[in-house]
Amino acid sequence: MSHDIADKVFLTPFEIVASEPQLSEPVILEATDHTADLVQTPTCPRCNGAMIERVAKKGQRQGQSFFGCSQFPKCRGVMNVD
């Protein structure tokens, strides 16, 4: 009995069932302007880290949004949302 692996057939869950569709002509993609979708988040005034928009849960400003440092509680830098 030969144990040659070349004679064996292995089925995998990644077997291609249908072939890729063939296009008659290339598709031209157009670039779009995505600058309007970008939201500028400020950097932390204390550590220059990234800021995260948060909502105050206690105190006088309860329910209002502000930017808090992503390194909290190590850094407690905050900024008001304009």
JSON list of N, CA, C and O in Angstrom, two decimals, residues 46-47 52 54 68-78:
[
{"chain": "A", "resi": 46, "resn": "ARG", "atom": "N", "xyz": [-3.23, 68.25, 28.13]},
{"chain": "A", "resi": 46, "resn": "ARG", "atom": "CA", "xyz": [-2.26, 67.85, 29.13]},
{"chain": "A", "resi": 46, "resn": "ARG", "atom": "C", "xyz": [-1.22, 66.86, 28.61]},
{"chain": "A", "resi": 46, "resn": "ARG", "atom": "O", "xyz": [-0.04, 66.98, 28.91]},
{"chain": "A", "resi": 47, "resn": "CYS", "atom": "N", "xyz": [-1.67, 65.84, 27.83]},
{"chain": "A", "resi": 47, "resn": "CYS", "atom": "CA", "xyz": [-0.74, 64.79, 27.41]},
{"chain": "A", "resi": 47, "resn": "CYS", "atom": "C", "xyz": [-0.67, 64.63, 25.89]},
{"chain": "A", "resi": 47, "resn": "CYS", "atom": "O", "xyz": [0.05, 63.75, 25.40]},
{"chain": "A", "resi": 52, "resn": "ILE", "atom": "N", "xyz": [-11.99, 61.72, 23.64]},
{"chain": "A", "resi": 52, "resn": "ILE", "atom": "CA", "xyz": [-13.21, 60.99, 23.36]},
{"chain": "A", "resi": 52, "resn": "ILE", "atom": "C", "xyz": [-14.38, 61.84, 23.82]},
{"chain": "A", "resi": 52, "resn": "ILE", "atom": "O", "xyz": [-14.34, 62.43, 24.89]},
{"chain": "A", "resi": 54, "resn": "ARG", "atom": "N", "xyz": [-17.67, 62.51, 25.53]},
{"chain": "A", "resi": 54, "resn": "ARG", "atom": "CA", "xyz": [-18.37, 61.88, 26.65]},
{"chain": "A", "resi": 54, "resn": "ARG", "atom": "C", "xyz": [-19.54, 62.76, 27.08]},
{"chain": "A", "resi": 54, "resn": "ARG", "atom": "O", "xyz": [-19.66, 63.90, 26.65]},
{"chain": "A", "resi": 68, "resn": "GLY", "atom": "N", "xyz": [-13.17, 64.20, 26.80]},
{"chain": "A", "resi": 68, "resn": "GLY", "atom": "CA", "xyz": [-12.32, 63.72, 27.88]},
{"chain": "A", "resi": 68, "resn": "GLY", "atom": "C", "xyz": [-11.17, 62.92, 27.30]},
{"chain": "A", "resi": 68, "resn": "GLY", "atom": "O", "xyz": [-11.30, 62.28, 26.26]},
{"chain": "A", "resi": 69, "resn": "CYS", "atom": "N", "xyz": [-10.05, 62.93, 27.96]},
{"chain": "A", "resi": 69, "resn": "CYS", "atom": "CA", "xyz": [-8.85, 62.23, 27.50]},
{"chain": "A", "resi": 69, "resn": "CYS", "atom": "C", "xyz": [-9.11, 60.72, 27.46]},
{"chain": "A", "resi": 69, "resn": "CYS", "atom": "O", "xyz": [-9.74, 60.17, 28.36]},
{"chain": "A", "resi": 70, "resn": "SER", "atom": "N", "xyz": [-8.59, 60.06, 26.44]},
{"chain": "A", "resi": 70, "resn": "SER", "atom": "CA", "xyz": [-8.75, 58.62, 26.33]},
{"chain": "A", "resi": 70, "resn": "SER", "atom": "C", "xyz": [-7.87, 57.87, 27.33]},
{"chain": "A", "resi": 70, "resn": "SER", "atom": "O", "xyz": [-8.07, 56.69, 27.55]},
{"chain": "A", "resi": 71, "resn": "GLN", "atom": "N", "xyz": [-6.94, 58.57, 27.97]},
{"chain": "A", "resi": 71, "resn": "GLN", "atom": "CA", "xyz": [-6.06, 57.96, 28.95]},
{"chain": "A", "resi": 71, "resn": "GLN", "atom": "C", "xyz": [-6.60, 58.05, 30.38]},
{"chain": "A", "resi": 71, "resn": "GLN", "atom": "O", "xyz": [-5.90, 57.76, 31.33]},
{"chain": "A", "resi": 72, "resn": "PHE", "atom": "N", "xyz": [-7.87, 58.47, 30.52]},
{"chain": "A", "resi": 72, "resn": "PHE", "atom": "CA", "xyz": [-8.50, 58.58, 31.84]},
{"chain": "A", "resi": 72, "resn": "PHE", "atom": "C", "xyz": [-8.46, 57.22, 32.52]},
{"chain": "A", "resi": 72, "resn": "PHE", "atom": "O", "xyz": [-8.69, 56.22, 31.89]},
{"chain": "A", "resi": 73, "resn": "PRO", "atom": "N", "xyz": [-8.17, 57.11, 33.78]},
{"chain": "A", "resi": 73, "resn": "PRO", "atom": "CA", "xyz": [-7.95, 58.11, 34.82]},
{"chain": "A", "resi": 73, "resn": "PRO", "atom": "C", "xyz": [-6.49, 58.56, 34.96]},
{"chain": "A", "resi": 73, "resn": "PRO", "atom": "O", "xyz": [-6.19, 59.40, 35.79]},
{"chain": "A", "resi": 74, "resn": "LYS", "atom": "N", "xyz": [-5.59, 57.99, 34.15]},
{"chain": "A", "resi": 74, "resn": "LYS", "atom": "CA", "xyz": [-4.18, 58.41, 34.21]},
{"chain": "A", "resi": 74, "resn": "LYS", "atom": "C", "xyz": [-4.04, 59.90, 33.93]},
{"chain": "A", "resi": 74, "resn": "LYS", "atom": "O", "xyz": [-3.28, 60.60, 34.59]},
{"chain": "A", "resi": 75, "resn": "CYS", "atom": "N", "xyz": [-4.77, 60.38, 32.91]},
{"chain": "A", "resi": 75, "resn": "CYS", "atom": "CA", "xyz": [-4.78, 61.80, 32.56]},
{"chain": "A", "resi": 75, "resn": "CYS", "atom": "C", "xyz": [-6.21, 62.28, 32.65]},
{"chain": "A", "resi": 75, "resn": "CYS", "atom": "O", "xyz": [-7.12, 61.64, 32.15]},
{"chain": "A", "resi": 76, "resn": "ARG", "atom": "N", "xyz": [-6.44, 63.40, 33.28]},
{"chain": "A", "resi": 76, "resn": "ARG", "atom": "CA", "xyz": [-7.79, 63.92, 33.47]},
{"chain": "A", "resi": 76, "resn": "ARG", "atom": "C", "xyz": [-8.05, 65.19, 32.65]},
{"chain": "A", "resi": 76, "resn": "ARG", "atom": "O", "xyz": [-8.82, 66.04, 33.05]},
{"chain": "A", "resi": 77, "resn": "GLY", "atom": "N", "xyz": [-7.44, 65.28, 31.47]},
{"chain": "A", "resi": 77, "resn": "GLY", "atom": "CA", "xyz": [-7.64, 66.42, 30.60]},
{"chain": "A", "resi": 77, "resn": "GLY", "atom": "C", "xyz": [-9.05, 66.44, 30.02]},
{"chain": "A", "resi": 77, "resn": "GLY", "atom": "O", "xyz": [-9.57, 65.42, 29.60]},
{"chain": "A", "resi": 78, "resn": "VAL", "atom": "N", "xyz": [-9.70, 67.62, 30.03]},
{"chain": "A", "resi": 78, "resn": "VAL", "atom": "CA", "xyz": [-11.04, 67.78, 29.47]},
{"chain": "A", "resi": 78, "resn": "VAL", "atom": "C", "xyz": [-11.12, 69.05, 28.64]},
{"chain": "A", "resi": 78, "resn": "VAL", "atom": "O", "xyz": [-10.35, 69.98, 28.85]}
]
